Coordinates of C-alpha atoms in Angstrom, one line a residue:
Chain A
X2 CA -10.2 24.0 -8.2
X3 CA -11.7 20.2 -8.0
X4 CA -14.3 20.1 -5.6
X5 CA -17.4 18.1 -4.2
X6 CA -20.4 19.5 -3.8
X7 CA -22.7 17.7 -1.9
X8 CA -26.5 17.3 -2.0
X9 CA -28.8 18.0 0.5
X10 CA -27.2 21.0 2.3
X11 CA -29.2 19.7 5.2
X12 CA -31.2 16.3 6.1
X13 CA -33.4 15.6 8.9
X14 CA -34.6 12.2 9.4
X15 CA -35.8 10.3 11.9
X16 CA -34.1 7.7 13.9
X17 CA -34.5 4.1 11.8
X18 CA -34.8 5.7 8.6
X19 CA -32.2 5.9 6.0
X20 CA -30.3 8.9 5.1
X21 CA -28.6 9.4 1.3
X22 CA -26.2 12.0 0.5
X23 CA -25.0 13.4 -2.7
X24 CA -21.8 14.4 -3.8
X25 CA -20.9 15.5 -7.2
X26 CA -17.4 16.9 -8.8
X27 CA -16.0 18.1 -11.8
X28 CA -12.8 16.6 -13.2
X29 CA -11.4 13.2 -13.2
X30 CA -10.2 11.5 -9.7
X31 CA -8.3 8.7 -9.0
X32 CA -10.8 7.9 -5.6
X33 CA -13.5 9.6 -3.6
X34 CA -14.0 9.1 0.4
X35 CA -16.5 10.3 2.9
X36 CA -15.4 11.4 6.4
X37 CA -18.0 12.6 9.3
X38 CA -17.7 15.7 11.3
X39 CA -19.0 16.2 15.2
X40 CA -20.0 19.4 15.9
X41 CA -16.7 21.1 17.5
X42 CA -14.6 17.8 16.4
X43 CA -12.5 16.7 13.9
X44 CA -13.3 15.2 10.8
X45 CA -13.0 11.3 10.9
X46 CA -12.8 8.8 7.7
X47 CA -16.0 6.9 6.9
X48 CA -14.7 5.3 3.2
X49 CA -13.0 5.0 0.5
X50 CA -13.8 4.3 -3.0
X51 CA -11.8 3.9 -5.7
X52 CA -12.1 5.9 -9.4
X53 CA -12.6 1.6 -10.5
X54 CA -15.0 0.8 -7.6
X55 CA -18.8 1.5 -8.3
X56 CA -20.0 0.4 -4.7
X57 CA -18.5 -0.3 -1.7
X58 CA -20.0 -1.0 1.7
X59 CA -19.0 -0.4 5.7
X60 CA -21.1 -2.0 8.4
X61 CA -24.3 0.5 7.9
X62 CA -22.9 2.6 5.1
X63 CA -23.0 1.9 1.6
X64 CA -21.1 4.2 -0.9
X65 CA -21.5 4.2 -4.7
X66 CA -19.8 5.8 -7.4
X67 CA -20.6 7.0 -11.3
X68 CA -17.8 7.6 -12.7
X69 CA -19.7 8.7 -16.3
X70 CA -21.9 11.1 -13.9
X71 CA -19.3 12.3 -11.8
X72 CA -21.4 11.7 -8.6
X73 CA -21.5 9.5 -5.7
X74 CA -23.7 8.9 -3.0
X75 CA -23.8 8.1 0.5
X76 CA -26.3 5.8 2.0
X77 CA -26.6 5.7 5.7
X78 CA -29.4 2.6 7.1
X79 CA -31.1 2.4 9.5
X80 CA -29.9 5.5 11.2
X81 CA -29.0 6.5 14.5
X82 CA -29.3 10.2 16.8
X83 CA -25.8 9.2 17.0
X84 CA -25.5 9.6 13.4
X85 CA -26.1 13.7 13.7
X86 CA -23.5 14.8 12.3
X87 CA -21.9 16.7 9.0
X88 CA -21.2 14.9 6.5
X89 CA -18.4 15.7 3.6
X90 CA -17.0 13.9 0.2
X91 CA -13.2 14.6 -0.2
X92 CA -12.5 13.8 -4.1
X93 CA -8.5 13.1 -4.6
X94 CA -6.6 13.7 -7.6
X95 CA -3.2 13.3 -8.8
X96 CA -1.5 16.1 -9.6
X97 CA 1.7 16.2 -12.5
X98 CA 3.8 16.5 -9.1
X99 CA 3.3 13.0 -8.7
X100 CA 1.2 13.9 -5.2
X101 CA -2.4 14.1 -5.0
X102 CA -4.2 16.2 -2.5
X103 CA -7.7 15.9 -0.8
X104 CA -10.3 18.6 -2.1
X105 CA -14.0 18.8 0.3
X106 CA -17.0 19.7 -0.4
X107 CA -19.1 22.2 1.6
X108 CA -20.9 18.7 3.3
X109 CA -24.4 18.0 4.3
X110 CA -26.0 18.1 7.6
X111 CA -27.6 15.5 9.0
X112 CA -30.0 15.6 12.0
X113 CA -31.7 12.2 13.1
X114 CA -34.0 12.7 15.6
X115 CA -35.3 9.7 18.3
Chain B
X12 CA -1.3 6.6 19.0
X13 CA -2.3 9.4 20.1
X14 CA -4.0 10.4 16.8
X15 CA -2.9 13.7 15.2
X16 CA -2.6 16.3 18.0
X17 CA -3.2 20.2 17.5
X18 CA -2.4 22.9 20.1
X19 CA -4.3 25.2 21.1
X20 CA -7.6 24.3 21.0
X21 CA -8.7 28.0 21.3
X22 CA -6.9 31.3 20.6
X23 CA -8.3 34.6 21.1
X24 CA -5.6 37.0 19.8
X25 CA -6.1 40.9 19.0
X26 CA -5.6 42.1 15.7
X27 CA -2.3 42.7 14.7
X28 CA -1.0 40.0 16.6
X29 CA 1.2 36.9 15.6
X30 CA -0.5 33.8 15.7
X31 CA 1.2 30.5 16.0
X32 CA -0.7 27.1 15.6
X33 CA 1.0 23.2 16.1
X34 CA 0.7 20.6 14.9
X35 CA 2.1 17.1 15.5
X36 CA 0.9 14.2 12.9
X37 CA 0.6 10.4 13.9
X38 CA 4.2 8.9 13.7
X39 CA 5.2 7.5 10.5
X40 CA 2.7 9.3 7.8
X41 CA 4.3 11.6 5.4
X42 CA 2.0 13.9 4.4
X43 CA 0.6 16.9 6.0
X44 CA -1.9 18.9 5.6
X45 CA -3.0 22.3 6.9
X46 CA -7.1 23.4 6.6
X47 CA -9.3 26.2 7.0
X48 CA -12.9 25.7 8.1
X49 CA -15.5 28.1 7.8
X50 CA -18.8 28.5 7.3
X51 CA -18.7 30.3 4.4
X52 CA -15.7 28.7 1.9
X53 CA -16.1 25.4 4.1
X54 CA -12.9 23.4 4.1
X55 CA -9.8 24.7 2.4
X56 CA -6.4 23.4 2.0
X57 CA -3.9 25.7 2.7
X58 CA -0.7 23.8 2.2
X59 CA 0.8 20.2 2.1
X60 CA 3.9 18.7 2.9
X61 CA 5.3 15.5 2.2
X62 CA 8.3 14.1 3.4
X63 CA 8.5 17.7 5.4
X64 CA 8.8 19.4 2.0
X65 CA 6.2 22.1 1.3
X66 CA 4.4 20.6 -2.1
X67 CA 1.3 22.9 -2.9
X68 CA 1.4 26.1 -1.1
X69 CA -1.5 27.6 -3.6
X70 CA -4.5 27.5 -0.9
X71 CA -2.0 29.9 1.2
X72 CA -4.3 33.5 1.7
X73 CA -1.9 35.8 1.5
X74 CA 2.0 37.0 3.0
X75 CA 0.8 36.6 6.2
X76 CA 0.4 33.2 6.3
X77 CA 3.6 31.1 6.6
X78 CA 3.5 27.0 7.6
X79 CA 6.8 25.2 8.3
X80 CA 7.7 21.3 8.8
X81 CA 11.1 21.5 10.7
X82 CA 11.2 17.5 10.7
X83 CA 8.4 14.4 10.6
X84 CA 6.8 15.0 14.2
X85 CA 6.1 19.1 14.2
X86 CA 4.4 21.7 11.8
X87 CA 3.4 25.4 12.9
X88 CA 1.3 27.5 10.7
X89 CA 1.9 30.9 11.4
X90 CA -0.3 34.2 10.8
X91 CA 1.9 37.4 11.1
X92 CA -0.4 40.4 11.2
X93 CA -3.4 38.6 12.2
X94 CA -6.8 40.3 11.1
X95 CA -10.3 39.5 11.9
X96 CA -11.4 37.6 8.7
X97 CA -8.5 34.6 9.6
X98 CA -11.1 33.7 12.2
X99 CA -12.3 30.3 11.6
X100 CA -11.2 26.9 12.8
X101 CA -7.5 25.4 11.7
X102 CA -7.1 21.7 11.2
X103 CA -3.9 19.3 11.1
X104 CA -4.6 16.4 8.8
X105 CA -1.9 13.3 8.3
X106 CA -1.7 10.1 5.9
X107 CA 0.6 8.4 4.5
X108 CA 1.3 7.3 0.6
X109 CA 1.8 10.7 -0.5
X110 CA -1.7 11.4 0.3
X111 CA -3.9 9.0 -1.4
X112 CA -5.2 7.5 1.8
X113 CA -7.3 8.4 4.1
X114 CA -6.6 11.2 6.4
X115 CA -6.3 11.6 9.9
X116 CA -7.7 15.1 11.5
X117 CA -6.9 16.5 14.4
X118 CA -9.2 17.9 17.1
X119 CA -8.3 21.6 15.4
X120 CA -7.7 25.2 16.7
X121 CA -10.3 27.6 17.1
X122 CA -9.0 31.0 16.3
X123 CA -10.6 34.1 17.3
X124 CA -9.2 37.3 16.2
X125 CA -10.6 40.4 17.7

């Protein structure tokens, strides 16, 4: 089934630096987003990018997309310990139902240390 | 809003047992969707609903698993006999737009089956 796969499994960093992710995925989608995961919590939407969008940006984040590659990345600046978290691309594709359904990756890790 | 809301947030249940997870999405979204977390597969959709119709039931395990949408503000996923491998944590997601937006978790159920 369509899935991300992210790149690095696991990051550690430390506080200031900034972190990139990977994500790549196999089949055509009509838009890509990233949502963060606390340990224990819920996921929660970082952004959206559309299969027509190459880069998009969110306060400290910055998102890109290749289209021809397949791939997108995740750019966090500047981090933050409060960044520590997991990290996952969802790719969504339309489906001949007319409904499209979100597919995750197995996400990256991310420690940031002070 | 109260966000997406999930109940329990733990359940320890002997084998064998019948398992019955909640879930009530943020008011107005149409689609639903039921995931499985663990650290194995990652995240895997089990089923979506839209408009409190069942649309892609294909991430469903096995017989044993059963989800229903009796109108727009409830959904239970049911596991009927439970075994140890359905350990893992449950999630509610919500969205609206037939799911092409982004998605709203809940804080998720943490099921333990002995």
């Amino acid at each position: 089934s369509q899935q991300g796969e992210e790149d690095p499994q696991a990051l550690s960093i430390q506080e200031g630096e900034n972190a990139t992710m990977n994500c790549s995925y196999k089949t055509s989608i009509n838009n890509l987003q990233w949502y963060r995961q606390n340990s224990g919590r819920g996921l929660v939407h970082l952004i959206l990018i559309r299969s027509n969008e190459r880069e998009k940006h969110s306060g400290r984040l910055r998102v890109t997309l290749d289209t021809s590659k397949k791939s997108s990345s995740l750019l966090i600046t500047a981090s933050r310990a409060a960044d520590t978290a997991s990290y996952f691309c969802a790719t969504v594709l339309w489906r001949n139902s007319g409904y499209s359904t979100l597919t995750f990756g197995k996400g990256t890790m991310l420690l940031v240390s002070p | 809003d109260a966000g997406v809301i999930q109940s329990p947030r733990h359940e320890v249940t002997e084998m064998g047992q019948e398992v019955t997870l909640r879930c009530k999405p943020i008011s107005g979204h149409n689609s639903l969707f039921w995931y499985r977390q663990t650290m194995m597969r990652g995240l895997e959709l089990l089923i979506y609903f839209n408009n409190n119709v069942p649309i892609d039931d294909s991430g469903m395990p096995e017989d044993r698993f059963s989800a229903k949408m009796p109108n727009a503000s409830f959904s239970t996923l049911k596991i009927q006999p439970s075994e140890p491998r359905d350990s893992a944590v449950y999630f509610c997601a919500s969205s609206t737009y037939r799911g092409n937006t982004e998605a709203f978790f809940g804080q998720g159920t943490r099921l333990t089956v002995v």
